[in-house]
PDB file of N, CA, C and O in Angstrom:
ATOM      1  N   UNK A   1      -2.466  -5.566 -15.486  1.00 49.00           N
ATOM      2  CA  UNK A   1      -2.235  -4.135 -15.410  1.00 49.00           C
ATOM      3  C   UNK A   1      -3.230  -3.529 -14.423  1.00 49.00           C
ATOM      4  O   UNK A   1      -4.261  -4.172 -14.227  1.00 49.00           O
ATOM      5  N   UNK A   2      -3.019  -2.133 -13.640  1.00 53.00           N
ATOM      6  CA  UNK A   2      -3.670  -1.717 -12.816  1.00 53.00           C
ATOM      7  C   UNK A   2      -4.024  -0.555 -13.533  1.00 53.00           C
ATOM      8  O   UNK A   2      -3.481   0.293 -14.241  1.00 53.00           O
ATOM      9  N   UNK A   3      -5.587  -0.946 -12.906  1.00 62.00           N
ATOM     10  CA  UNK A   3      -6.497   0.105 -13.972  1.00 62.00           C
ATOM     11  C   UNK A   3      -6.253   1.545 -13.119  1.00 62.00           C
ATOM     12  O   UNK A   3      -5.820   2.559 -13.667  1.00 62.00           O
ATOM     13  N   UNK A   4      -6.573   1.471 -11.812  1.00 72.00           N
ATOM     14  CA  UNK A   4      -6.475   3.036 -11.495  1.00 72.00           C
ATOM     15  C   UNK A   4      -6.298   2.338  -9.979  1.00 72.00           C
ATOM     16  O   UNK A   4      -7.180   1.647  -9.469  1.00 72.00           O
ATOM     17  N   UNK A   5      -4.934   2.653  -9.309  1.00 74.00           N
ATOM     18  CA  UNK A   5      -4.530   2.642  -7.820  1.00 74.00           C
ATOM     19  C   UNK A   5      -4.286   4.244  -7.253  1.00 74.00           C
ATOM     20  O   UNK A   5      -3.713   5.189  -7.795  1.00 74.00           O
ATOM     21  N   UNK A   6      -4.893   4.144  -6.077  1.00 80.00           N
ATOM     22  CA  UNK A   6      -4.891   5.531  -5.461  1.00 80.00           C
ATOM     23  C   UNK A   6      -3.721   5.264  -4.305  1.00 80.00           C
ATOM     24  O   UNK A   6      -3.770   4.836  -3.152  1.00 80.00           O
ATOM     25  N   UNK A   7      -2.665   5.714  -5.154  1.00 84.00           N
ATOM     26  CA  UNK A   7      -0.957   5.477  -4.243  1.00 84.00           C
ATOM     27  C   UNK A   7      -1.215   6.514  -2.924  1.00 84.00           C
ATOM     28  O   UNK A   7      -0.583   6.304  -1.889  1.00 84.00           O
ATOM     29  N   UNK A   8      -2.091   7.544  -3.000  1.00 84.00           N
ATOM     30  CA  UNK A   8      -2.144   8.459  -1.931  1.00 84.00           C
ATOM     31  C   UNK A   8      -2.436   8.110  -1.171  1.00 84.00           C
ATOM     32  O   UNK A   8      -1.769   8.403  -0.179  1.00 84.00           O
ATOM     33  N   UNK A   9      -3.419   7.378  -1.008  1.00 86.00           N
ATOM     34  CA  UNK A   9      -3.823   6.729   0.796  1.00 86.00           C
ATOM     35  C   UNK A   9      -3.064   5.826   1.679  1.00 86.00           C
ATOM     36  O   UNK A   9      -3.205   5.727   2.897  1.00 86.00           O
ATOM     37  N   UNK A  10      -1.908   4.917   0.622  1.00 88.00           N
ATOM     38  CA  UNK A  10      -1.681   4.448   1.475  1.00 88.00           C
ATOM     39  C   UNK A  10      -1.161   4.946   3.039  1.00 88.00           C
ATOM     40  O   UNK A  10      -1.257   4.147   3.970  1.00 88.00           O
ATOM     41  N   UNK A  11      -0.688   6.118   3.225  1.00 88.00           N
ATOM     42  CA  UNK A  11      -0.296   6.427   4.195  1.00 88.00           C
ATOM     43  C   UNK A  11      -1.627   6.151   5.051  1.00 88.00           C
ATOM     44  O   UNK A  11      -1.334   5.604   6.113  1.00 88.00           O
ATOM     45  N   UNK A  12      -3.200   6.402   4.877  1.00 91.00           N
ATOM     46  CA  UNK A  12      -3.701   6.849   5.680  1.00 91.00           C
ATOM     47  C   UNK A  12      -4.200   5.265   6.112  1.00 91.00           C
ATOM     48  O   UNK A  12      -4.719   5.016   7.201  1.00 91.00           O
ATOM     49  N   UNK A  13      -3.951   4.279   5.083  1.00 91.00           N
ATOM     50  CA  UNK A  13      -4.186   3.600   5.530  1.00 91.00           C
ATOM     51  C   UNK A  13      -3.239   2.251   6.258  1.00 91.00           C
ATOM     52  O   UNK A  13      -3.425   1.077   6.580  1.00 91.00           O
ATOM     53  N   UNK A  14      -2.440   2.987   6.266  1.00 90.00           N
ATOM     54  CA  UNK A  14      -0.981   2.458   6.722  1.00 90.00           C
ATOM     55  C   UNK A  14      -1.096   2.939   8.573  1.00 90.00           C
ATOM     56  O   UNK A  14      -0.302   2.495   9.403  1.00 90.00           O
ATOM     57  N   UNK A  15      -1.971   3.679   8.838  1.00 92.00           N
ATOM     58  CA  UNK A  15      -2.290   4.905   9.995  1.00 92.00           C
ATOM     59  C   UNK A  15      -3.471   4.021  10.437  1.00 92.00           C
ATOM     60  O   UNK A  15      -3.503   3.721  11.631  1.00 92.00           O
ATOM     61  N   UNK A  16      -4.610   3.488   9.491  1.00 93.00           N
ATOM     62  CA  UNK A  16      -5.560   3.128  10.079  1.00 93.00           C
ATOM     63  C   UNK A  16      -5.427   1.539  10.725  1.00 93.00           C
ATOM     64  O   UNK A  16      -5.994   1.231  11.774  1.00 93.00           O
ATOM     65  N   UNK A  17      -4.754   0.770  10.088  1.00 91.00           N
ATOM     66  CA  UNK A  17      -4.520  -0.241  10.209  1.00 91.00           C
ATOM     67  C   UNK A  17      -3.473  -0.519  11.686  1.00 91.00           C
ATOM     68  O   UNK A  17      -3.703  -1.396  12.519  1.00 91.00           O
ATOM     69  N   UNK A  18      -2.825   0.025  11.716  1.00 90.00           N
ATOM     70  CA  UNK A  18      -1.818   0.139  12.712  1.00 90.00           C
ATOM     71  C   UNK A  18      -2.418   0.386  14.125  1.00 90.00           C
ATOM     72  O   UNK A  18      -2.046  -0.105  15.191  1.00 90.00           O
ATOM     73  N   UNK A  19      -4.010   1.754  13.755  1.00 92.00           N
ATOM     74  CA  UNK A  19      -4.626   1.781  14.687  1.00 92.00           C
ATOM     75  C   UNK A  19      -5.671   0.647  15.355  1.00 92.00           C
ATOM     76  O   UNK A  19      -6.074   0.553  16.514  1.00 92.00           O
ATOM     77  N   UNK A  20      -5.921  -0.078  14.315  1.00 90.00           N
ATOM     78  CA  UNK A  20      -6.760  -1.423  14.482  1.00 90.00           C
ATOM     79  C   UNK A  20      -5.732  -2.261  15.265  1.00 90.00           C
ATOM     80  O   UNK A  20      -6.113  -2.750  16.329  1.00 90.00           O
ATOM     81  N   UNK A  21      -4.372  -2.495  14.821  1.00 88.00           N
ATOM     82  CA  UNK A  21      -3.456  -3.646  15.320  1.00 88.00           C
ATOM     83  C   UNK A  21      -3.089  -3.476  16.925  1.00 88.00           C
ATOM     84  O   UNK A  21      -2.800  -4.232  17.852  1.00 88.00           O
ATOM     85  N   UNK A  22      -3.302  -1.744  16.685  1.00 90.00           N
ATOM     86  CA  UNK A  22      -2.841  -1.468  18.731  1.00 90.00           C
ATOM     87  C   UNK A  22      -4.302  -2.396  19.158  1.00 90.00           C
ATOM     88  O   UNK A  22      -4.192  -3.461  19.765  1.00 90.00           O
ATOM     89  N   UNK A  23      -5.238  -2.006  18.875  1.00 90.00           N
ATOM     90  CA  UNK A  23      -6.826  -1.982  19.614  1.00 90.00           C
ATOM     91  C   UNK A  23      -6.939  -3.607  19.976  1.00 90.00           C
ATOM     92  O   UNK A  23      -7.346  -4.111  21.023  1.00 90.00           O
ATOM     93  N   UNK A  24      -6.348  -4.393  18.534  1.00 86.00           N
ATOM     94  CA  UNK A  24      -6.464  -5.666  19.593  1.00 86.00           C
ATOM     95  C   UNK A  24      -5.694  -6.337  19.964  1.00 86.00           C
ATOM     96  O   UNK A  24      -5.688  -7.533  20.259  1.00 86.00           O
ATOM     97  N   UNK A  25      -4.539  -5.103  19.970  1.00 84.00           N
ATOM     98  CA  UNK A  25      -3.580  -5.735  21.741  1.00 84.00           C
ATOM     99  C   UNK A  25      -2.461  -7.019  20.519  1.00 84.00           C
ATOM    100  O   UNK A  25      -2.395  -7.260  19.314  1.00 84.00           O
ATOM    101  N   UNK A  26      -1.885  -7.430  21.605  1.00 74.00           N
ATOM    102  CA  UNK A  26      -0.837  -8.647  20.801  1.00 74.00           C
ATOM    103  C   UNK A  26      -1.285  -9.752  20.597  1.00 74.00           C
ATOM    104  O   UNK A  26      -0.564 -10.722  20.831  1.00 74.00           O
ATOM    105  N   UNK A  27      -2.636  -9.937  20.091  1.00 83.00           N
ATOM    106  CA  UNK A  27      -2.881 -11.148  20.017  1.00 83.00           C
ATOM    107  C   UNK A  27      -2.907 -10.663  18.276  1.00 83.00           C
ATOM    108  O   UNK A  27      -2.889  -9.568  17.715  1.00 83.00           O
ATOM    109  N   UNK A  28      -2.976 -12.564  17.634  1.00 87.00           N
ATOM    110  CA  UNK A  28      -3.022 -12.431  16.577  1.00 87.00           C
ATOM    111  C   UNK A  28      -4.420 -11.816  15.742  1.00 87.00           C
ATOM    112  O   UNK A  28      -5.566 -12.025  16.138  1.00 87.00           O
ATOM    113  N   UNK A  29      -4.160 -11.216  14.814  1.00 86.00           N
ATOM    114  CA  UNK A  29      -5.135 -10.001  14.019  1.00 86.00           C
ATOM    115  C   UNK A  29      -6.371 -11.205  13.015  1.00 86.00           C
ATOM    116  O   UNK A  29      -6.264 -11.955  12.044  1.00 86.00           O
ATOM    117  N   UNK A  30      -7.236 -10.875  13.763  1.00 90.00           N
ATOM    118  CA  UNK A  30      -8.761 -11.761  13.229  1.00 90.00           C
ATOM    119  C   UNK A  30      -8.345 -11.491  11.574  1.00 90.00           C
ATOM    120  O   UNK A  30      -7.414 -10.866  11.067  1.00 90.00           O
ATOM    121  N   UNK A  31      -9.574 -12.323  10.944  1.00 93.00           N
ATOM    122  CA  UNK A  31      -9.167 -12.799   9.389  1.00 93.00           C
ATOM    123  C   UNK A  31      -9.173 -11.668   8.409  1.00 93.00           C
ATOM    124  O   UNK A  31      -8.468 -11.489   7.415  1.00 93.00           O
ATOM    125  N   UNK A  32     -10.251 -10.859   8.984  1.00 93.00           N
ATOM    126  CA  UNK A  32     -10.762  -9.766   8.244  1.00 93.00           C
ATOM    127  C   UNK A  32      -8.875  -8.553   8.444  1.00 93.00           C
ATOM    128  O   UNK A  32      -8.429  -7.836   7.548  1.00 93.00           O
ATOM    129  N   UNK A  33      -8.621  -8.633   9.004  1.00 91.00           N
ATOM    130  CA  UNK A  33      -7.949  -7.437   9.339  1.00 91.00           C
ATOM    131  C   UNK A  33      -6.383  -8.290   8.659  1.00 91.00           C
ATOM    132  O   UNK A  33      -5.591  -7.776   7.869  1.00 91.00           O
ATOM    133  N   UNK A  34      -6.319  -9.306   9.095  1.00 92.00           N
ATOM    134  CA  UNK A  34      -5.181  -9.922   8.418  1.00 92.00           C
ATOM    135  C   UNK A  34      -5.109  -9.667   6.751  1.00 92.00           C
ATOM    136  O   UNK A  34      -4.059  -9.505   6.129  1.00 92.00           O
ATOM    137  N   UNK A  35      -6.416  -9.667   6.190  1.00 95.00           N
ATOM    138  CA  UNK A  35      -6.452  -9.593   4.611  1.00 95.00           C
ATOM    139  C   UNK A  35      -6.564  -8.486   4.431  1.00 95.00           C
ATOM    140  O   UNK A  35      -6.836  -8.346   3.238  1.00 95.00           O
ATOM    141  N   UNK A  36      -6.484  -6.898   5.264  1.00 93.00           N
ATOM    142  CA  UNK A  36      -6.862  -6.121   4.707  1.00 93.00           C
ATOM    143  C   UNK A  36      -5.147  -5.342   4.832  1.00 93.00           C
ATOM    144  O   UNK A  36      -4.815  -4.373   4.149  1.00 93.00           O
ATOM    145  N   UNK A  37      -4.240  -6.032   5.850  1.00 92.00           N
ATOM    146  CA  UNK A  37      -2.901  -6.073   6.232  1.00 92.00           C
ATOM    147  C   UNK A  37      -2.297  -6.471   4.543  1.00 92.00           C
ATOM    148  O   UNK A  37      -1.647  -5.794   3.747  1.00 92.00           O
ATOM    149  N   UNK A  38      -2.814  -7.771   4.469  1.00 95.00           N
ATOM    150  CA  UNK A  38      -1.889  -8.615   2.749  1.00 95.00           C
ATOM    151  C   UNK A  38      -2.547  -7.351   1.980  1.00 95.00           C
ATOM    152  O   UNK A  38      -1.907  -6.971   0.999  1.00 95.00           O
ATOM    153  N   UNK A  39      -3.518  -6.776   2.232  1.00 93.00           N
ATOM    154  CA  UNK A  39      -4.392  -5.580   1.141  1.00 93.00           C
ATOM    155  C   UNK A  39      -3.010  -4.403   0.596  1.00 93.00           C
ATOM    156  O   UNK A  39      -2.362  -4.165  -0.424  1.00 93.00           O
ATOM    157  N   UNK A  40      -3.103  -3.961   1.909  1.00 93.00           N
ATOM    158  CA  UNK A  40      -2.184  -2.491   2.123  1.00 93.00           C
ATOM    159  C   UNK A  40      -0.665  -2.737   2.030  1.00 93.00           C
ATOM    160  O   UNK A  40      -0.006  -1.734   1.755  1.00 93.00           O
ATOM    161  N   UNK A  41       0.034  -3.934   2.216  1.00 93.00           N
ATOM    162  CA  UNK A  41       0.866  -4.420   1.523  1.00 93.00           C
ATOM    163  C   UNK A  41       1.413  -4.644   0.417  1.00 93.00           C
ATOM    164  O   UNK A  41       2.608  -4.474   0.176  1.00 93.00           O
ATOM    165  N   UNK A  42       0.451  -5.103  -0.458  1.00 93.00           N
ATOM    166  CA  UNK A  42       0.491  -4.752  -1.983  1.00 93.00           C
ATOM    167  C   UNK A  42      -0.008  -3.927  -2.816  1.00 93.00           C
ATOM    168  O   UNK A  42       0.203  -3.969  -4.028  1.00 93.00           O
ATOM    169  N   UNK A  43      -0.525  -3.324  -2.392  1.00 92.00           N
ATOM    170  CA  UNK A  43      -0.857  -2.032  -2.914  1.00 92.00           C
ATOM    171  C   UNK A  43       0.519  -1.029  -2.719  1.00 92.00           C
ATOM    172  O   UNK A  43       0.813  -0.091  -3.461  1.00 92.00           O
ATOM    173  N   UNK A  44       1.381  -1.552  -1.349  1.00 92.00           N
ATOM    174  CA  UNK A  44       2.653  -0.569  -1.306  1.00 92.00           C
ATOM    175  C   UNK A  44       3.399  -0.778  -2.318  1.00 92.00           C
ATOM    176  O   UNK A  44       3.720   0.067  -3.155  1.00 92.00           O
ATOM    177  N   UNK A  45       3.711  -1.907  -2.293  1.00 93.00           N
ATOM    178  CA  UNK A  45       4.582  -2.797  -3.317  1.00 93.00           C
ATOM    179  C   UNK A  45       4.002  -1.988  -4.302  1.00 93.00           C
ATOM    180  O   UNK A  45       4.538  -0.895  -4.490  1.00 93.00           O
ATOM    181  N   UNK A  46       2.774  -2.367  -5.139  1.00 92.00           N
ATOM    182  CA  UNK A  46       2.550  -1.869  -6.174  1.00 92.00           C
ATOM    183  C   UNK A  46       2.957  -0.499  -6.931  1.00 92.00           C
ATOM    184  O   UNK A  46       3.502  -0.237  -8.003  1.00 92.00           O
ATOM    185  N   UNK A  47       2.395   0.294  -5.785  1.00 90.00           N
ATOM    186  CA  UNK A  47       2.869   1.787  -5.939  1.00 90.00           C
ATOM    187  C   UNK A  47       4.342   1.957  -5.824  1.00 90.00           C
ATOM    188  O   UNK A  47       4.696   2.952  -6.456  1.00 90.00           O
ATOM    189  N   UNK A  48       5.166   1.440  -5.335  1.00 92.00           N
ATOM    190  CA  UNK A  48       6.656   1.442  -5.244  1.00 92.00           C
ATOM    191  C   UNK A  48       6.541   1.239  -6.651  1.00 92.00           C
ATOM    192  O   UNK A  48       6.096   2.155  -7.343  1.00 92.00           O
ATOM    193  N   UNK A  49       6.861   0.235  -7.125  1.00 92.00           N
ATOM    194  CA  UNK A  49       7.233  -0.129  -8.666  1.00 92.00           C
ATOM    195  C   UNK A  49       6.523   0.325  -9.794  1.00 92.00           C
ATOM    196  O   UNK A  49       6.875  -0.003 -10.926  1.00 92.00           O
ATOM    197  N   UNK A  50       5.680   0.956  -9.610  1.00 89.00           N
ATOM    198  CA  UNK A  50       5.087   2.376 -10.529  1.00 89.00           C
ATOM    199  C   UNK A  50       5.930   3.648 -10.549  1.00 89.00           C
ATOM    200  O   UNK A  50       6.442   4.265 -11.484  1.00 89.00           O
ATOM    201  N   UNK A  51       5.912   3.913  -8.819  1.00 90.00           N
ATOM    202  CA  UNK A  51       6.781   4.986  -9.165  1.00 90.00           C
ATOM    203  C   UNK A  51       8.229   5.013  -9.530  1.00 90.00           C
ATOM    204  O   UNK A  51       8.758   6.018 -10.006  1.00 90.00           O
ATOM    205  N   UNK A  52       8.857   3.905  -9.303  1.00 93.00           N
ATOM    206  CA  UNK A  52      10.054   3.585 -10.012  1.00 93.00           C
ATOM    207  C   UNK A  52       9.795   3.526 -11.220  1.00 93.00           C
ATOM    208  O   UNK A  52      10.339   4.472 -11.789  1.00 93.00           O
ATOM    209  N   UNK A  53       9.091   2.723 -12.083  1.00 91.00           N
ATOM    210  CA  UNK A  53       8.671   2.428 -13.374  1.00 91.00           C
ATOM    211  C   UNK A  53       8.988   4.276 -14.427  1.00 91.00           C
ATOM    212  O   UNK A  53       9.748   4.582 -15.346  1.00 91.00           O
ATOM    213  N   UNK A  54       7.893   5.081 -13.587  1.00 89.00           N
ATOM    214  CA  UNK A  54       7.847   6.391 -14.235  1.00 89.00           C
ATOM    215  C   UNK A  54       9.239   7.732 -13.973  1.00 89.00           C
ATOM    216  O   UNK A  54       9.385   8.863 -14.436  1.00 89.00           O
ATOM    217  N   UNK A  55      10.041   6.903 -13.028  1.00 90.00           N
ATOM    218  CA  UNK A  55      11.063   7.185 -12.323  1.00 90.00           C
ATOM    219  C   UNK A  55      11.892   6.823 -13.827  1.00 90.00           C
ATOM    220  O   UNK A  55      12.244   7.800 -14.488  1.00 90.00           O
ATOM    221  N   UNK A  56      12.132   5.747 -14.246  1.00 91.00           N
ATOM    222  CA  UNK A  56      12.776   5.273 -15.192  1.00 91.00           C
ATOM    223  C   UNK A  56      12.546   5.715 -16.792  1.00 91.00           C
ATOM    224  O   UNK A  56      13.273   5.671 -17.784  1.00 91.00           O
ATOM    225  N   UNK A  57      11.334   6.111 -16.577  1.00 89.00           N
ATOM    226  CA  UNK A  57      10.584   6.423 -18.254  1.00 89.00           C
ATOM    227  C   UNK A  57      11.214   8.324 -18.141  1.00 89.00           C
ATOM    228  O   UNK A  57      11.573   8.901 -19.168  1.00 89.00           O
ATOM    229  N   UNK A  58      11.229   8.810 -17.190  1.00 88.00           N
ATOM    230  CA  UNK A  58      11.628  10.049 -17.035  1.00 88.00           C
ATOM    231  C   UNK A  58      12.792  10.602 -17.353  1.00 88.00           C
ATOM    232  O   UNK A  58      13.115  11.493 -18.138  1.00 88.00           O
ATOM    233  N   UNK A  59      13.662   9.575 -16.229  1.00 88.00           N
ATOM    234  CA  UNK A  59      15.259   9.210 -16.425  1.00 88.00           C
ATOM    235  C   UNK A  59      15.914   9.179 -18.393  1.00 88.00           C
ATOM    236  O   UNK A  59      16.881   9.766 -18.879  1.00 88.00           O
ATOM    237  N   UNK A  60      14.815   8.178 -19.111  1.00 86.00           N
ATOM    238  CA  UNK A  60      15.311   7.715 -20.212  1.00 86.00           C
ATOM    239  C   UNK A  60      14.573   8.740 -20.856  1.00 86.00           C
ATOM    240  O   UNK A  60      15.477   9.004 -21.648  1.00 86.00           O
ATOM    241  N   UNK A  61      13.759   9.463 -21.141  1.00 84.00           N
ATOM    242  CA  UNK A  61      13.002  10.461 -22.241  1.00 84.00           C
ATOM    243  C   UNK A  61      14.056  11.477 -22.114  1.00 84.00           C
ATOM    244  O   UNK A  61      14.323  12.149 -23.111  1.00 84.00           O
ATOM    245  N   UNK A  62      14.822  11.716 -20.779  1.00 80.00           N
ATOM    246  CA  UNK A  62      15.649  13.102 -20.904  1.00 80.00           C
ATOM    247  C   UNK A  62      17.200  12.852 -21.039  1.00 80.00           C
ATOM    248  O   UNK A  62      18.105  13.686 -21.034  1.00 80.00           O
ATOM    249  N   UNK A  63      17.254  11.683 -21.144  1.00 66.00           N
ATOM    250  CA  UNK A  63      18.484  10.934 -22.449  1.00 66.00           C
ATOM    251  C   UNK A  63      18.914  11.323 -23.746  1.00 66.00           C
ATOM    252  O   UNK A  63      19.729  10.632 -24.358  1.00 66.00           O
TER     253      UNK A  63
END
């Protein structure tokens, strides 16, 4: 279970990362930046299926 995810940033860090990926050009993304890529990835995922989750608990309470 996720103790406390901050679904809000991902945008900013969806923004920052993207800005790192221009900077080093088309080559492949050093280790650090690759894991922080798998980072912001699942954290999307995550937050997707939360907000579906409460999407669904909403849906069914007003049943």
């Amino acid at each position: 279970m996720v103790r406390k995810l901050h679904c809000k940033n991902i945008k900013n860090d969806l923004e920052y990362l993207g800005d790192i990926m221009d900077k080093q050009g088309r080559k492949e993304p050093t280790p650090d930046v690759a894991r922080f890529k798998t980072q912001v990835e699942y954290k999307k995922t995550l937050c997707k299926i939360i907000r579906e989750e409460k999407e669904m608990e909403r849906q069914s309470s007003q049943s």
